[in-house]
Short mmCIF file of C-alpha atoms and ligand atoms in Angstrom, two decimals:
data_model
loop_
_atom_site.label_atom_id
_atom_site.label_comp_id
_atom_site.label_asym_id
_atom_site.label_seq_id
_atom_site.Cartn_x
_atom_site.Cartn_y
_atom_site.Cartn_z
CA UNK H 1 12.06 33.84 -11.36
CA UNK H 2 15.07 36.19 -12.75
CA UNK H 3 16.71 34.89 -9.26
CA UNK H 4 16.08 31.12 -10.16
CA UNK H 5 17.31 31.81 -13.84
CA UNK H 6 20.72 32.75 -12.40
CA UNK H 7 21.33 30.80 -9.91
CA UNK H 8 20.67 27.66 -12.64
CA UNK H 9 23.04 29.74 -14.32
CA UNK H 10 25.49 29.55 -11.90
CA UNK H 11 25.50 26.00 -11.19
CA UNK H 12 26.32 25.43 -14.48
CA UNK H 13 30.43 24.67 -14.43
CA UNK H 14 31.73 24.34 -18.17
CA UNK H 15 32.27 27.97 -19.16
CA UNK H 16 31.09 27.46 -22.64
CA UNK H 17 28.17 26.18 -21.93
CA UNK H 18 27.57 28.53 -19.54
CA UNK H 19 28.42 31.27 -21.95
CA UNK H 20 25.67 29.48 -24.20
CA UNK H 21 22.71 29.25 -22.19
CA UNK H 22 23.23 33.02 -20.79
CA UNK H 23 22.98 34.11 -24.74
CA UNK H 24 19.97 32.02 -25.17
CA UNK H 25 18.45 33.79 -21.98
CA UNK H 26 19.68 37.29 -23.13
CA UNK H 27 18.62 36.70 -26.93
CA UNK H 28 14.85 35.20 -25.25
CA UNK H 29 14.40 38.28 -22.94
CA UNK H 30 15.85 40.89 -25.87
CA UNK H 31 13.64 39.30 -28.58
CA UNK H 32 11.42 37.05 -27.40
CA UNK H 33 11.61 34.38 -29.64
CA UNK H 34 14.62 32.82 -31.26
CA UNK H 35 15.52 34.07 -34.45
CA UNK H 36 16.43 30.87 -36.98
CA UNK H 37 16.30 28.95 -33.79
CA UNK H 38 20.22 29.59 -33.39
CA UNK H 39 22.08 27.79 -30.74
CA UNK H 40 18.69 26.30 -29.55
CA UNK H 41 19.04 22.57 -28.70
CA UNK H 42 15.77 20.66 -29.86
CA UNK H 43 17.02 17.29 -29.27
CA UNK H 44 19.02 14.69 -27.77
CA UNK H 45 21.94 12.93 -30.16
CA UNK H 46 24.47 10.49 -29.99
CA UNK H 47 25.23 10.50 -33.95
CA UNK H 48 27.36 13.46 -34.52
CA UNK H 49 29.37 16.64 -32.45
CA UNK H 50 30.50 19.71 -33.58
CA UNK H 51 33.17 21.96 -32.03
CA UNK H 52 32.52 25.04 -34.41
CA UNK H 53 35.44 27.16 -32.41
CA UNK H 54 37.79 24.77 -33.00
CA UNK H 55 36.86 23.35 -36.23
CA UNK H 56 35.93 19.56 -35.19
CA UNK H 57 33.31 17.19 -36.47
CA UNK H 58 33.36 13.62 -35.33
CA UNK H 59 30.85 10.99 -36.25
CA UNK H 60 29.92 8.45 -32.98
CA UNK H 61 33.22 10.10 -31.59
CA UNK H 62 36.22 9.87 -34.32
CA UNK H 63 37.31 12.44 -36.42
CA UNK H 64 35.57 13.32 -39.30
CA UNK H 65 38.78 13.35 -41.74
CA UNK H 66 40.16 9.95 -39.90
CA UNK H 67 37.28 8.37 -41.20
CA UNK H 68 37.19 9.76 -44.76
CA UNK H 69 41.00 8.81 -44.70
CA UNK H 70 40.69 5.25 -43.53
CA UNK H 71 37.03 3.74 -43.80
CA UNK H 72 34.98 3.06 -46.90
CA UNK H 73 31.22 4.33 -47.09
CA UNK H 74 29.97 0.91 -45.65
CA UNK H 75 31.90 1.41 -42.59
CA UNK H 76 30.46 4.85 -42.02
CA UNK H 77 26.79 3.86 -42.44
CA UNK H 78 27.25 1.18 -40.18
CA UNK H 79 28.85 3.88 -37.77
CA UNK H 80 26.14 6.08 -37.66
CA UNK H 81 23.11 3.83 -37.78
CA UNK H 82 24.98 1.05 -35.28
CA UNK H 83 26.93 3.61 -33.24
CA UNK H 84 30.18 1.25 -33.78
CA UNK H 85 31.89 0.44 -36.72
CA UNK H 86 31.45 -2.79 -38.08
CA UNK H 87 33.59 -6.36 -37.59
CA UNK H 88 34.65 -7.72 -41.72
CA UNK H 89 31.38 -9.62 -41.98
CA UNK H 90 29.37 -7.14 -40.46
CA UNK H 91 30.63 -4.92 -43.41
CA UNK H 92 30.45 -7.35 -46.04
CA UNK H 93 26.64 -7.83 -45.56
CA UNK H 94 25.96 -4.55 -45.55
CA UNK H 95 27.80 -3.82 -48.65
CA UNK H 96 25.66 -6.46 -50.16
CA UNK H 97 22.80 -5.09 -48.79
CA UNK H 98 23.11 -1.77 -50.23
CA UNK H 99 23.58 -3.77 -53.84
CA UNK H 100 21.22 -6.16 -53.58
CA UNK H 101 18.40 -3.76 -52.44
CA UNK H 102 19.41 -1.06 -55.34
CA UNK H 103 16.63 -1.55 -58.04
CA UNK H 104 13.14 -0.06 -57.72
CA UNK H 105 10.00 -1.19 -59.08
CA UNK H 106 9.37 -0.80 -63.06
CA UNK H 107 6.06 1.79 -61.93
CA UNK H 108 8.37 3.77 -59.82
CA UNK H 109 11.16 3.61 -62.74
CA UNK H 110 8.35 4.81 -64.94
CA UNK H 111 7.42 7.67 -62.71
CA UNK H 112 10.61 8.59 -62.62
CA UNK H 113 10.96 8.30 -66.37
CA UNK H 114 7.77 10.54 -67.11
CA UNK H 115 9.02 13.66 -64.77
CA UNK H 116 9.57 16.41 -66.62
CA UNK H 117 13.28 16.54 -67.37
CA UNK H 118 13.80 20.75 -66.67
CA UNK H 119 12.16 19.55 -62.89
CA UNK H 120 15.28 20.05 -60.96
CA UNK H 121 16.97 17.02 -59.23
CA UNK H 122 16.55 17.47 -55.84
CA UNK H 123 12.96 17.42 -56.48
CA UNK H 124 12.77 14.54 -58.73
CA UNK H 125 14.79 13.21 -55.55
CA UNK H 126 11.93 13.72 -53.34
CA UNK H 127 9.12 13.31 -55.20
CA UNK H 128 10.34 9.83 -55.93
CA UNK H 129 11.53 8.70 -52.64
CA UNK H 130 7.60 9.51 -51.43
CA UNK H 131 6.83 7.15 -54.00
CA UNK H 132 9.07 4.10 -52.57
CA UNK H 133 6.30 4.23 -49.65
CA UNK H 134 3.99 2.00 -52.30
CA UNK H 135 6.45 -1.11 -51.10
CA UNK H 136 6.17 -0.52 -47.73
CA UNK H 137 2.63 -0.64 -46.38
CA UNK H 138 3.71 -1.20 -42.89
CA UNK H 139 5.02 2.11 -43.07
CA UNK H 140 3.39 3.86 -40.40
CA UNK H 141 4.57 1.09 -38.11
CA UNK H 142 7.60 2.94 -36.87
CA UNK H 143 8.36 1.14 -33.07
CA UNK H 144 10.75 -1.86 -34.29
CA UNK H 145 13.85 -1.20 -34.24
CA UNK H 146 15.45 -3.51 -36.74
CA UNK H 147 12.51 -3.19 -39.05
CA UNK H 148 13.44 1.21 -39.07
CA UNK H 149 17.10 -0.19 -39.91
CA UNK H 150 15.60 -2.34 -42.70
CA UNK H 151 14.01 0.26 -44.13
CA UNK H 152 16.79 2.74 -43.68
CA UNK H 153 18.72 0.28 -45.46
CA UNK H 154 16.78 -0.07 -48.28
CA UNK H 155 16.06 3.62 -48.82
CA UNK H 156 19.94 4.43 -49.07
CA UNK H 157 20.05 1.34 -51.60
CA UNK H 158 17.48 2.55 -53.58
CA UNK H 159 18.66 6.92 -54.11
CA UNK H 160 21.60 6.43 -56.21
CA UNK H 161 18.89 4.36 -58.61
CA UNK H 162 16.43 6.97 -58.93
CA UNK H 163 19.09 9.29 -59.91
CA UNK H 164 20.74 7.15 -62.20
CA UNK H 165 17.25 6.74 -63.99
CA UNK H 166 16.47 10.39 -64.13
CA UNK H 167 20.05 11.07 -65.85
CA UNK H 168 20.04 8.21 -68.69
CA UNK H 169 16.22 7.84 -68.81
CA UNK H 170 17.00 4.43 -69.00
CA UNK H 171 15.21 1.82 -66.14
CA UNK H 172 17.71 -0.66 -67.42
CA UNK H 173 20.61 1.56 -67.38
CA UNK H 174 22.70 -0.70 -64.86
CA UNK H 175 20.89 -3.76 -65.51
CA UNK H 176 23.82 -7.13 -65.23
CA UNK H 177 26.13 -4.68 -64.06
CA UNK H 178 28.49 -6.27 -61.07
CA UNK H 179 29.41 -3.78 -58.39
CA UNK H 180 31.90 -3.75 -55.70
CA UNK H 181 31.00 -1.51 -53.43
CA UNK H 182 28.19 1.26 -52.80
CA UNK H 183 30.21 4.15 -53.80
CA UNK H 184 31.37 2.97 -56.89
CA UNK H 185 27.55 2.18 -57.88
CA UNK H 186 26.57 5.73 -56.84
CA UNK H 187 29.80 7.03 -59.20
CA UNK H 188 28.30 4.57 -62.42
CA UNK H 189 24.96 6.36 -61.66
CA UNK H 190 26.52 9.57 -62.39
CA UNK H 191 29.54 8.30 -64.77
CA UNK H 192 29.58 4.95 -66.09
CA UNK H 193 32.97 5.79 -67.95
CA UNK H 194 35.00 6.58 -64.49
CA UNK H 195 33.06 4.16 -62.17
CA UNK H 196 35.69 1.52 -63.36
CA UNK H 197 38.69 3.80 -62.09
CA UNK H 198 39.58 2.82 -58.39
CA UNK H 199 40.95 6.84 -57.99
CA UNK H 200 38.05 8.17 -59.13
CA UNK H 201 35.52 5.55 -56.85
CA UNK H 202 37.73 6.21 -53.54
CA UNK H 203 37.39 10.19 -54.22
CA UNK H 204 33.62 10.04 -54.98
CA UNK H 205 33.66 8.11 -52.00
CA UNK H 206 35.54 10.37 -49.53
CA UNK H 207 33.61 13.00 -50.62
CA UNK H 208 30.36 10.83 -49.31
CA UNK H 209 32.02 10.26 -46.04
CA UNK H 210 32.48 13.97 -45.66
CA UNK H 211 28.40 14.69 -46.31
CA UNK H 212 27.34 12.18 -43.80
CA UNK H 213 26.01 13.90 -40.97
CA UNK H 214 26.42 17.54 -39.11
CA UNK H 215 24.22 17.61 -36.15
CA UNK H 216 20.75 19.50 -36.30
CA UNK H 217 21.64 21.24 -39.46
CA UNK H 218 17.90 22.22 -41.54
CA UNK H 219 17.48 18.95 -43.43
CA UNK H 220 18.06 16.95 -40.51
CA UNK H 221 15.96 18.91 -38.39
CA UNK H 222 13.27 18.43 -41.28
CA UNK H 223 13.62 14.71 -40.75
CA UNK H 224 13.24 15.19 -37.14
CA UNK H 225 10.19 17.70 -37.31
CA UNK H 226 8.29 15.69 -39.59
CA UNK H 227 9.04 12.26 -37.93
CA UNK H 228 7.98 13.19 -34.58
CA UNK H 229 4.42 12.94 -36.45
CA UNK H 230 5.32 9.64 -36.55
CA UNK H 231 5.38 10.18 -40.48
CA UNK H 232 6.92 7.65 -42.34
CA UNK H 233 10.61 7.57 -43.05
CA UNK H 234 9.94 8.31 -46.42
CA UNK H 235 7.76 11.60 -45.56
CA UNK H 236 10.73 12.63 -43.32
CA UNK H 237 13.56 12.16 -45.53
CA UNK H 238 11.51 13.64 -48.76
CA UNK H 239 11.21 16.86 -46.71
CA UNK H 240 15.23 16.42 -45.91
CA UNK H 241 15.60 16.64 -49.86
CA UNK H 242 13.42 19.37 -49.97
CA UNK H 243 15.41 21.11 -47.41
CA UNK H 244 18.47 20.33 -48.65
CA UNK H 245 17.84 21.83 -52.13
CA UNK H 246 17.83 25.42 -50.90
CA UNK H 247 21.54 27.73 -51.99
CA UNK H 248 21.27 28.11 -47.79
CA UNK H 249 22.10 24.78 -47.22
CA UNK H 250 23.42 22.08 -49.69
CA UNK H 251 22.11 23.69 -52.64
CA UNK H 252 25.15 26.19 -52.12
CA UNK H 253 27.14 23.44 -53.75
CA UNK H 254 26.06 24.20 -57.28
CA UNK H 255 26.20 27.99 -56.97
CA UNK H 256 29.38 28.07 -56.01
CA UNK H 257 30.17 26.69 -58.99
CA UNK H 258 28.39 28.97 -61.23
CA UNK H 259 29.37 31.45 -59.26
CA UNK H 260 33.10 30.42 -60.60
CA UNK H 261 32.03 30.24 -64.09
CA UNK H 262 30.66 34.29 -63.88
CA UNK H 263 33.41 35.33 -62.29
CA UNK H 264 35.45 33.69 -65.74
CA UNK H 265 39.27 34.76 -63.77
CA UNK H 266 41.43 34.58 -60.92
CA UNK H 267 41.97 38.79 -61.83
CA UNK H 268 38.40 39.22 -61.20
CA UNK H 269 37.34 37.81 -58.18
CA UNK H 270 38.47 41.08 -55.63
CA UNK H 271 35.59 43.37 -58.13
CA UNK H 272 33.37 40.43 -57.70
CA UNK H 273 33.29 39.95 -54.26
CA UNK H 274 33.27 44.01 -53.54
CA UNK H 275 29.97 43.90 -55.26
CA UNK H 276 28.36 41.09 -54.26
CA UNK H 277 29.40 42.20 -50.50
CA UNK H 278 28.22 46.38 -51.34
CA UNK H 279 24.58 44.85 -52.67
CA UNK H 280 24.33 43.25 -48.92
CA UNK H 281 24.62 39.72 -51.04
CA UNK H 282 25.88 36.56 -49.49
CA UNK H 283 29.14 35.04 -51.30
CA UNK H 284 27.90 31.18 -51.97
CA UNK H 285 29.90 28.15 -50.03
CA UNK H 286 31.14 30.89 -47.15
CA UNK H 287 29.49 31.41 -43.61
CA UNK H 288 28.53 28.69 -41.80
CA UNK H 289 25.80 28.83 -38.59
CA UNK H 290 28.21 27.05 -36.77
CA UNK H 291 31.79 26.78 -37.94
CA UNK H 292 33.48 29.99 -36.65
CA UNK H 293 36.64 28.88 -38.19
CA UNK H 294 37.39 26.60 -41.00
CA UNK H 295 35.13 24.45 -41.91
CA UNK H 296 37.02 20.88 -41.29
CA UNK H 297 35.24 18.90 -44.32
CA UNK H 298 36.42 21.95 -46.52
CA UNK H 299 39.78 21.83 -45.47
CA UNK H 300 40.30 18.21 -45.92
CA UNK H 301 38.44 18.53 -49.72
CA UNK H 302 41.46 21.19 -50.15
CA UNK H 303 44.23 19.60 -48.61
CA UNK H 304 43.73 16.10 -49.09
CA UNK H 305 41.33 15.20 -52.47
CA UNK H 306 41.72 18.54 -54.68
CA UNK H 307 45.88 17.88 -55.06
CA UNK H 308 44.91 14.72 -56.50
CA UNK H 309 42.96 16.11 -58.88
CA UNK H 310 44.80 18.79 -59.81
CA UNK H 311 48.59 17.79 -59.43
CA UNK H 312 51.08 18.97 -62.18
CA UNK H 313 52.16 15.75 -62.46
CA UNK H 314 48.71 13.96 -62.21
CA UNK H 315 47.57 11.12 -64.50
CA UNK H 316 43.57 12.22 -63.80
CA UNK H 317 42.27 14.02 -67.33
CA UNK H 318 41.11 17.22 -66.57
CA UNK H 319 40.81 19.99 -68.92
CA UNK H 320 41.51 23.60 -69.06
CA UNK H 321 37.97 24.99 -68.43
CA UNK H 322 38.44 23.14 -64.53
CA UNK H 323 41.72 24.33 -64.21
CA UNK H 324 40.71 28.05 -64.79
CA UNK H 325 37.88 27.19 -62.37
CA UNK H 326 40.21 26.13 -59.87
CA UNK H 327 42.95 29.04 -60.21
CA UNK H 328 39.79 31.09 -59.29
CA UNK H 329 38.84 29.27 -56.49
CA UNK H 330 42.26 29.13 -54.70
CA UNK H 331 42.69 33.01 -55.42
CA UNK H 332 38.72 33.36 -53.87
CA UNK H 333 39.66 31.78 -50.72
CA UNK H 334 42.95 34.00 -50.49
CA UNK H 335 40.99 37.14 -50.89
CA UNK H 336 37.69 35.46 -48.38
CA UNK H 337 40.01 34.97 -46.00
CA UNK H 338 41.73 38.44 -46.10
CA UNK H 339 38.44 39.96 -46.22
CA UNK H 340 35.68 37.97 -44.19
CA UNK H 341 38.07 36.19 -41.51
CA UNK H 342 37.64 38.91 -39.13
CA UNK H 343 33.88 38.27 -39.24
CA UNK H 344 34.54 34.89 -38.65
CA UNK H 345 33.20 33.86 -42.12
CA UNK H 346 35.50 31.21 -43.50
CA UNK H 347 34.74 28.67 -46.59
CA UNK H 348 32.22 25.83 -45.48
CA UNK H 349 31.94 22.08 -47.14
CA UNK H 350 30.19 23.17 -50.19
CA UNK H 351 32.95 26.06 -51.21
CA UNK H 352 35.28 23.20 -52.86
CA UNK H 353 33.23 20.23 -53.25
CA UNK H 354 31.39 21.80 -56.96
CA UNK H 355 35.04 21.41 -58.15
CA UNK H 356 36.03 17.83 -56.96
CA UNK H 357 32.13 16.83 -58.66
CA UNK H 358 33.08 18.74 -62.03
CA UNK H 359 36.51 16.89 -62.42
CA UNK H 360 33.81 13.67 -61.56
CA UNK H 361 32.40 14.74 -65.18
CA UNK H 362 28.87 15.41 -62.67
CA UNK H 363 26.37 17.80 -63.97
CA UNK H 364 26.21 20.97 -61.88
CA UNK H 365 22.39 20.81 -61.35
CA UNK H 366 23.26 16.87 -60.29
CA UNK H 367 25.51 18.35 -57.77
CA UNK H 368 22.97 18.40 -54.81
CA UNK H 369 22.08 14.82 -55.32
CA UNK H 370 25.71 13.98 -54.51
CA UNK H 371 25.42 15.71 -51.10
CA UNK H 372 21.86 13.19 -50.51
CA UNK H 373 23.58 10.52 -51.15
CA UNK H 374 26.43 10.98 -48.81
CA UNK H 375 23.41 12.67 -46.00
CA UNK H 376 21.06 10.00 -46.18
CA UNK H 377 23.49 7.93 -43.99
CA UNK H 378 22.84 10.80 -41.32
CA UNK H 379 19.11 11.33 -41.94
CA UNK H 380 18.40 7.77 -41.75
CA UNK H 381 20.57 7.37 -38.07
CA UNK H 382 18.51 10.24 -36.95
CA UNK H 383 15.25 8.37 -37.95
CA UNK H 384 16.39 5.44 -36.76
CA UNK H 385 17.67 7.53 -33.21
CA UNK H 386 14.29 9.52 -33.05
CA UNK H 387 11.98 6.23 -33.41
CA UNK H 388 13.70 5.14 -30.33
CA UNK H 389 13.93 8.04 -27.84
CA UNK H 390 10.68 9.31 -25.67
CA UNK H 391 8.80 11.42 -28.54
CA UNK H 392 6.74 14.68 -28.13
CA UNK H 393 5.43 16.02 -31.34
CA UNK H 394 7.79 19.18 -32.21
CA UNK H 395 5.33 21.36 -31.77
CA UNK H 396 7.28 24.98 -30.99
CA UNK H 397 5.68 28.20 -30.50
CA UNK H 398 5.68 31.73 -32.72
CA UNK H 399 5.16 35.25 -31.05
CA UNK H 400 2.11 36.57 -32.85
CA UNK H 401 2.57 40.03 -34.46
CA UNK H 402 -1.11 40.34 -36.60
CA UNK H 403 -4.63 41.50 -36.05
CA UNK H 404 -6.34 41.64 -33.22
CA UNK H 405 -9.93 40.69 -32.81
CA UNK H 406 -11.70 41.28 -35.76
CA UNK H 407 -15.39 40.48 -36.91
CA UNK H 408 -17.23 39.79 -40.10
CA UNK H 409 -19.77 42.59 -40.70
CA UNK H 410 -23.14 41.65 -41.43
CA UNK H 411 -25.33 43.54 -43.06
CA UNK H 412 -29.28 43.50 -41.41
CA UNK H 413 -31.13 40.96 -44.16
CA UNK H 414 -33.82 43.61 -44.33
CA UNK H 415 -30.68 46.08 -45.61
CA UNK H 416 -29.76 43.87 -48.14
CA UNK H 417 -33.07 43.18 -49.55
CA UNK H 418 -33.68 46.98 -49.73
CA UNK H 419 -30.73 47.45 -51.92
CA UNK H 420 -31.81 44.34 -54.69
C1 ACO B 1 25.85 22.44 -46.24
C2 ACO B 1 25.57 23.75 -45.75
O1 ACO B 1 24.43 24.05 -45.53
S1 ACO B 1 26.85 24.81 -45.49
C3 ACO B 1 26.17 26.42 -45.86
C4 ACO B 1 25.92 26.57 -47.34
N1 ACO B 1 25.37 27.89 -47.65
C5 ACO B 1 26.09 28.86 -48.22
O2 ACO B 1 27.26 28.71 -48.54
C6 ACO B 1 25.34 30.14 -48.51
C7 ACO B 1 26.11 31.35 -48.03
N2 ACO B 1 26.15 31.43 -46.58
C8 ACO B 1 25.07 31.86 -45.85
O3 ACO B 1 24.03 32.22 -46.38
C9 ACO B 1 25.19 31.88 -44.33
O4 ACO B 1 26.53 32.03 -43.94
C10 ACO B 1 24.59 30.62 -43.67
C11 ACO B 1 23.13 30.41 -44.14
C12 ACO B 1 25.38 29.40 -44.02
C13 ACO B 1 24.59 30.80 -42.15
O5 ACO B 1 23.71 31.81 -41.84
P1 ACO B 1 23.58 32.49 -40.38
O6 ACO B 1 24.22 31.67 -39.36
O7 ACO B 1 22.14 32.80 -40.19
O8 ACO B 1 24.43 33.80 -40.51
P2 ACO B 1 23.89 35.24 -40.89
O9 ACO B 1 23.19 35.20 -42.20
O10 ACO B 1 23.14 35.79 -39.72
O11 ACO B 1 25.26 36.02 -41.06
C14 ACO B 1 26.00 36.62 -40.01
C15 ACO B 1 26.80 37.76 -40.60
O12 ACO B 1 27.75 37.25 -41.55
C16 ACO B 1 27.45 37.72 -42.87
N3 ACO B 1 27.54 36.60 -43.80
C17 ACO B 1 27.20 35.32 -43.55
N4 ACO B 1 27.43 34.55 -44.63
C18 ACO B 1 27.95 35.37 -45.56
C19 ACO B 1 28.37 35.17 -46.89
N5 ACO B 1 28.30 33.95 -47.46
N6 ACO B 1 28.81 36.22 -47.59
C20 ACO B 1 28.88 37.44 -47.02
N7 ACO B 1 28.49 37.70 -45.76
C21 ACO B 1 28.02 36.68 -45.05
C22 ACO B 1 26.01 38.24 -42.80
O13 ACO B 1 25.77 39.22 -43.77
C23 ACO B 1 25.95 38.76 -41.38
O14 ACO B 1 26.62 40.00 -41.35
P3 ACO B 1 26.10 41.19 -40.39
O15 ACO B 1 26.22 40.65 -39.00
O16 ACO B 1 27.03 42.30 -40.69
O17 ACO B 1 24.68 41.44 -40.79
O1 OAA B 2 25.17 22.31 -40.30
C1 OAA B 2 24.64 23.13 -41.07
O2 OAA B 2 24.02 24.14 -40.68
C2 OAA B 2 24.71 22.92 -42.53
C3 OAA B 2 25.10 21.56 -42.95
O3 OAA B 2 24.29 20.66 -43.06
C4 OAA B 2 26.50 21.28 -43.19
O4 OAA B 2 27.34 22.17 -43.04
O5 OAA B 2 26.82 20.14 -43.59
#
């Protein structure tokens, strides 16, 4: 067997994959399980691609910052649900598709209405996209193709709503309102007064682009786990939400910028970070599982959408309070980098994104729902994908560390009745 193991080894020509597999080998014969399931591939995808050495993401093949500089969100969700990006037309009906499809039922609007309002967003988020199952009784009907795109559709149509509801409490709260595009309804749902502002829209909107997809991060796993039960869409992208909503993963996002706020000063953030590092703490929006460099998405949110924002000469209104937060940020990377680089731990997508939402006049705790909205186009296209390739239930294995045998004891009746 160990013989077989390396000659497949061997055969194996690209040295970094070869590099891979041996470290999956060595970490399975070390360990004997897979700790986080690191580096382990579970499927097959044509959707996204990571280089984390070299800091690359593409989406269906281009460039993750070529599209965020040149396509709209239309063109994206088309990308990663079609695998191509769409002709004029193709675009304009699914621009119209995502408005058209945006309102949800009054009981649902209700529902959404009656949560408690200190339930945090993310949950809201999930709990109400189970509830957009009640339209769609053909749910567990999951083999047609273009029905799964339908429905993917109409599920990305329908989140920016649902938030929008649970922030003015309001059912009605874009009723008559005209639209031109998908992210500049998402931006009214969060801010009707800067939704008119074509700067404001194509930021929001970049920042979307940036969230679409990463590969087999946790959420989209959790869409892949659960819909190999052949669980509905809305099961699988509920439990994406749920994922999601961890500081791990997106939920990082609105730490970071609380994390900004404590700190209070660019003088302080060298104590801060020697004490968060001495308590064996993680710094929030750093690290990635993949990234060993930069984080690309990050980068472009630095170089290319927070100088808007924050130009000297800028016409954007943003006040003081931001500024500060920003100073601190810019002298927190400075000091991550001098610090953690050697580790390989560099700022990931959520490090600057808390500040680009906060000059968006978005509520931190809303800050997570921003990050859905921009993932659903990649949770969906993984749906979509998984519906159509050769499914086996994920179904993994665990290396059981408990009990051995053990019995009930039971006492002789006559014993028992003895002792009444
Ligand atoms: C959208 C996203 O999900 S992006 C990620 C958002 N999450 C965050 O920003 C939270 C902070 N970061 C982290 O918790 C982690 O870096 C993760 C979860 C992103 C990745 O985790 P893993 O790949 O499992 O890395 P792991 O936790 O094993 O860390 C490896 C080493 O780097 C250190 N490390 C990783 N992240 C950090 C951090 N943010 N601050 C300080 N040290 C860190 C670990 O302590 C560990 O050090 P050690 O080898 O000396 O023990
Ligand atoms: O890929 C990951 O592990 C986390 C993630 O979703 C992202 O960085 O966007």
């Amino acid at each position: 067997m160990i013989k077989k193991i390396r000659d497949c080894l061997s055969d194996i020509k690209d040295p970094d994959l070869k590099e891979h597999y041996s470290q999956l080998v060595f970490t399975l014969l070390e360990k004997g399980y897979f700790p986080g399931l690191a580096g382990v591939p579970v499927a097959k995808s044509g959707i996204s691609h990571i280089d984390g050495e070299k800091g690359i993401l593409t989406y269906r093949g281009y460039p993750v910052q070529e599209l965020a500089e040149h396509c709209s969100y239309e063109d994206v969700a088309f990308l990663l649900l079609n695998g191509d990006l769409p002709l004029r037309n193709e675009k304009n009906i699914l621009q119209k598709q995502f408005l058209v499809h945006r309102d949800v039922d009054r009981d649902i609007a209700k529902a959404v209405i009656a949560m408690p309002e200190e339930l945090h967003p993310m949950y809201m988020l999930s709990a109400s996209v189970l509830q957009l199952q009640a339209n769609d009784n053909l749910c567990f009907t999951v083999d047609n193709y273009n029905q799964n795109l339908f429905r993917a559709i109409r599920l990305v149509a329908k989140l920016p709503t649902i938030i929008g509801i649970s922030r003015t409490r309001d059912a009605e709260f874009a009723a008559d309102k005209e639209f031109d595009s998908y992210a500049q309804y998402c931006l009214y749902c969060f801010n009707q007064d800067l939704a008119d502002d074509e700067e404001w829209v194509d930021i929001f909107e970049k920042l979307l682009i940036l969230h679409a997809d990463h590969t087999m991060n946790n959420s989209t796993f959790s869409v892949r786990a659960v819909g190999s039960s052949k669980a509905s869409i809305y099961a699988s992208v509920a439990s994406a939400i749920n994922s999601l909503s961890g500081p791990l993963h997106g939920g990082a996002n609105e730490r970071v910028l609380k994390m900004l706020q404590e700190i209070g000063s660019p003088d302080k953030v060298e104590s801060y970070i020697g004490s968060v590092l001495a308590k064996g703490e993680k710094i929030m929006g750093i690290g990635h599982r993949v990234y060993k460099t930069y984080d690309p998405r990050a980068l472009f949110t630095k170089n290319k959408i927070l100088p808007r924002i924050f130009a000297e000469d800028n016409p954007l209104d943003i006040d003081d309070e931001l500024g500060d937060l920003y100073k601190t940020a810019q002298k927190m990377e400075r000091v991550v980098l001098d610090v953690l680089s050697g580790k390989k731990l560099y700022p990931n997508v959520d490090f600057w994104s808390g500040l680009v939402m906060k000059a968006l006049g978005i509520e931190p705790h809303y800050f997570t729902t921003v990050f859905v909205l921009g993932r659903i186009m990649g949770w969906s296209a993984h749906w979509v994908e998984h519906m159509e390739v050769k499914n086996r239930i994920f179904r993994p294995n665990q290396l059981y560390d408990g009990f051995n045998d053990r019995h009930i004891l039971v006492e002789p009746e006559e014993e028992i009745a003895s002792t009444d």
